[in-house]
Short mmCIF file of C-alpha atoms in Angstrom, two decimals:
data_model
loop_
_atom_site.label_atom_id
_atom_site.label_comp_id
_atom_site.label_asym_id
_atom_site.label_seq_id
_atom_site.Cartn_x
_atom_site.Cartn_y
_atom_site.Cartn_z
CA MET A 1 -9.28 -21.33 7.94
CA ALA A 2 -11.26 -18.09 7.60
CA SER A 3 -9.33 -14.97 6.69
CA SER A 4 -8.89 -12.63 9.61
CA ILE A 5 -7.01 -10.03 7.55
CA VAL A 6 -8.57 -7.96 4.80
CA PHE A 7 -5.95 -6.64 2.38
CA PHE A 8 -6.90 -3.68 0.17
CA ASP A 9 -5.33 -3.49 -3.29
CA ILE A 10 -5.79 -1.60 -6.58
CA PRO A 11 -6.85 -3.72 -9.58
CA SER A 12 -5.36 -3.38 -13.03
CA SER A 13 -6.27 -4.47 -16.52
CA LEU A 14 -3.69 -7.28 -16.27
CA PRO A 15 -5.01 -10.87 -16.09
CA ASP A 16 -4.13 -11.38 -12.41
CA LYS A 17 -5.25 -7.84 -11.41
CA ALA A 18 -2.32 -7.18 -9.03
CA TRP A 19 0.24 -4.72 -10.37
CA SER A 20 1.36 -2.15 -7.79
CA PRO A 21 4.84 -2.72 -6.37
CA ASN A 22 3.69 -1.15 -3.10
CA THR A 23 0.76 -3.48 -2.61
CA TRP A 24 2.72 -6.49 -3.92
CA LYS A 25 5.10 -6.03 -0.98
CA ILE A 26 2.23 -6.55 1.49
CA ARG A 27 0.93 -9.52 -0.47
CA TYR A 28 4.43 -11.02 -0.23
CA VAL A 29 4.67 -10.21 3.51
CA LEU A 30 1.31 -11.87 4.28
CA ASN A 31 2.29 -14.96 2.27
CA PHE A 32 5.77 -15.10 3.86
CA LYS A 33 4.24 -14.99 7.34
CA GLY A 34 1.67 -17.63 6.33
CA LEU A 35 -1.25 -15.42 7.32
CA SER A 36 -4.57 -15.98 5.61
CA TYR A 37 -6.13 -12.92 4.03
CA LYS A 38 -8.85 -11.80 1.69
CA THR A 39 -8.17 -9.22 -1.02
CA VAL A 40 -10.62 -6.38 -1.55
CA TRP A 41 -10.05 -4.48 -4.79
CA LEU A 42 -10.57 -0.70 -4.79
CA GLU A 43 -10.36 1.47 -7.89
CA GLY A 44 -8.51 4.77 -7.46
CA PRO A 45 -11.53 6.99 -6.80
CA GLU A 46 -12.88 4.49 -4.24
CA ILE A 47 -9.81 4.55 -1.98
CA GLU A 48 -10.33 7.73 0.04
CA PRO A 49 -14.10 7.34 0.58
CA LYS A 50 -13.74 3.69 1.64
CA LEU A 51 -10.82 4.33 3.99
CA ARG A 52 -12.60 7.30 5.57
CA GLU A 53 -15.74 5.15 6.00
CA MET A 54 -13.64 2.48 7.75
CA GLY A 55 -12.06 5.02 10.09
CA ALA A 56 -8.54 4.54 8.69
CA ALA A 57 -5.96 7.19 9.50
CA PRO A 58 -4.55 9.08 6.51
CA THR A 59 -1.08 7.97 5.43
CA ARG A 60 0.13 11.58 5.23
CA ASN A 61 -1.09 15.01 4.17
CA LYS A 62 -1.30 16.31 0.62
CA PRO A 63 0.66 19.48 -0.24
CA ASN A 64 -2.54 21.49 0.35
CA GLY A 65 -2.74 20.07 3.89
CA ARG A 66 -5.71 17.77 3.24
CA PRO A 67 -5.45 14.15 4.43
CA HIS A 68 -4.07 11.67 1.89
CA TYR A 69 -5.30 8.06 1.99
CA THR A 70 -3.24 5.41 0.26
CA LEU A 71 -2.87 1.68 -0.20
CA PRO A 72 -1.56 -0.78 0.83
CA LEU A 73 -3.80 -1.11 3.86
CA ILE A 74 -4.89 -4.03 5.99
CA HIS A 75 -7.81 -4.45 8.36
CA ASP A 76 -7.08 -7.14 10.93
CA LEU A 77 -10.53 -8.40 11.89
CA SER A 78 -9.16 -10.32 14.88
CA THR A 79 -7.88 -7.13 16.55
CA GLY A 80 -9.88 -4.41 14.79
CA VAL A 81 -6.66 -2.66 13.73
CA ILE A 82 -6.68 -0.77 10.43
CA ILE A 83 -3.19 0.18 9.28
CA ALA A 84 -1.60 1.51 6.10
CA GLU A 85 1.95 1.86 4.78
CA LEU A 86 4.39 -0.98 4.27
CA SER A 87 6.77 -0.39 7.18
CA ARG A 88 3.99 0.21 9.71
CA ILE A 89 2.14 -2.89 8.53
CA ALA A 90 5.33 -4.97 8.83
CA VAL A 91 6.00 -3.77 12.39
CA TYR A 92 2.38 -4.45 13.34
CA LEU A 93 2.38 -7.97 11.86
CA ASP A 94 5.66 -8.88 13.60
CA ALA A 95 4.28 -7.68 16.95
CA THR A 96 0.82 -9.20 16.56
CA TYR A 97 1.84 -12.54 15.04
CA PRO A 98 5.13 -13.40 16.82
CA TYR A 99 4.75 -17.12 16.04
CA THR A 100 5.24 -16.41 12.31
CA PRO A 101 8.58 -15.69 10.59
CA ARG A 102 9.89 -12.22 11.48
CA LEU A 103 10.09 -9.61 8.77
CA MET A 104 12.72 -7.50 10.54
CA PRO A 105 15.11 -8.31 13.36
CA LYS A 106 13.89 -6.62 16.56
CA ASP A 107 16.98 -4.45 16.85
CA ALA A 108 16.91 -3.34 13.18
CA VAL A 109 13.52 -1.63 12.90
CA GLY A 110 15.01 1.88 13.05
CA PHE A 111 17.59 0.94 10.43
CA HIS A 112 14.81 -0.41 8.22
CA PHE A 113 12.85 2.86 8.39
CA ALA A 114 15.99 4.90 7.62
CA PHE A 115 16.86 2.61 4.70
CA VAL A 116 13.36 2.83 3.19
CA ASP A 117 13.31 6.64 3.48
CA THR A 118 16.74 6.93 1.86
CA ALA A 119 15.95 4.43 -0.91
CA LEU A 120 12.72 6.23 -1.79
CA ALA A 121 14.52 9.57 -1.94
CA LEU A 122 17.19 8.12 -4.23
CA LEU A 123 14.64 6.40 -6.48
CA SER A 124 12.29 9.36 -6.83
CA PRO A 125 13.86 10.61 -10.10
CA ILE A 126 12.75 7.41 -11.92
CA TRP A 127 9.05 7.88 -11.15
CA LYS A 128 8.69 10.18 -14.17
CA TYR A 129 9.62 7.22 -16.36
CA THR A 130 7.50 4.60 -14.63
CA ILE A 131 4.29 6.57 -13.99
CA PRO A 132 3.05 6.66 -17.62
CA ALA A 133 3.59 2.91 -18.09
CA SER A 134 1.93 2.14 -14.76
CA CYS A 135 -1.11 4.27 -15.53
CA ALA A 136 -1.54 2.46 -18.86
CA LYS A 137 -2.03 -0.83 -16.95
CA LEU A 138 -4.87 0.49 -14.81
CA ASN A 139 -8.56 0.00 -15.39
CA PRO A 140 -10.02 3.11 -17.11
CA VAL A 141 -11.67 4.50 -13.96
CA SER A 142 -8.40 4.31 -12.00
CA GLU A 143 -6.31 5.63 -14.88
CA ALA A 144 -8.57 8.68 -15.16
CA TYR A 145 -8.10 9.22 -11.42
CA PHE A 146 -4.36 8.54 -11.06
CA ARG A 147 -2.88 9.94 -14.28
CA PRO A 148 -3.63 13.67 -13.66
CA THR A 149 -2.46 13.57 -10.05
CA ARG A 150 0.74 11.68 -10.83
CA GLU A 151 1.52 13.84 -13.85
CA ALA A 152 1.14 16.97 -11.72
CA THR A 153 3.13 15.55 -8.81
CA PHE A 154 6.01 14.17 -10.89
CA GLY A 155 5.93 16.60 -13.84
CA VAL A 156 5.40 13.95 -16.51
CA ARG A 157 3.03 13.39 -19.43
#
């Protein structure tokens, strides 16, 4: 069966390439739902130009107000939808592929969003410990791109 979903991920220097907990969640979701997909690897500096070229919406704005483009992102070729961010992707996949296992009960979507927001807020203090180790696993071009921005954002070296 041909892949109708293109999944965008960030490669690493690890043997299997995949490393990001955020993109691993989407990989798991696609596998759990039994949806076929093709992975396209984008190095850090390639993300924004590629997503802009595709017409993807930014995930959020940077502190300076400029659009911020992030992965994970999927492009569903069967519908033309391009969507980023774990929770939004999960809601989209449940609605678009109702014959596959549900990711969230229909009446718990709001709870899910609240839980994710709260969990991220509570976990944010640990990023300063995980960022340096994560950057060390990236390919050199992505490390040179991510390290300065993450160090500035999270106040780590």
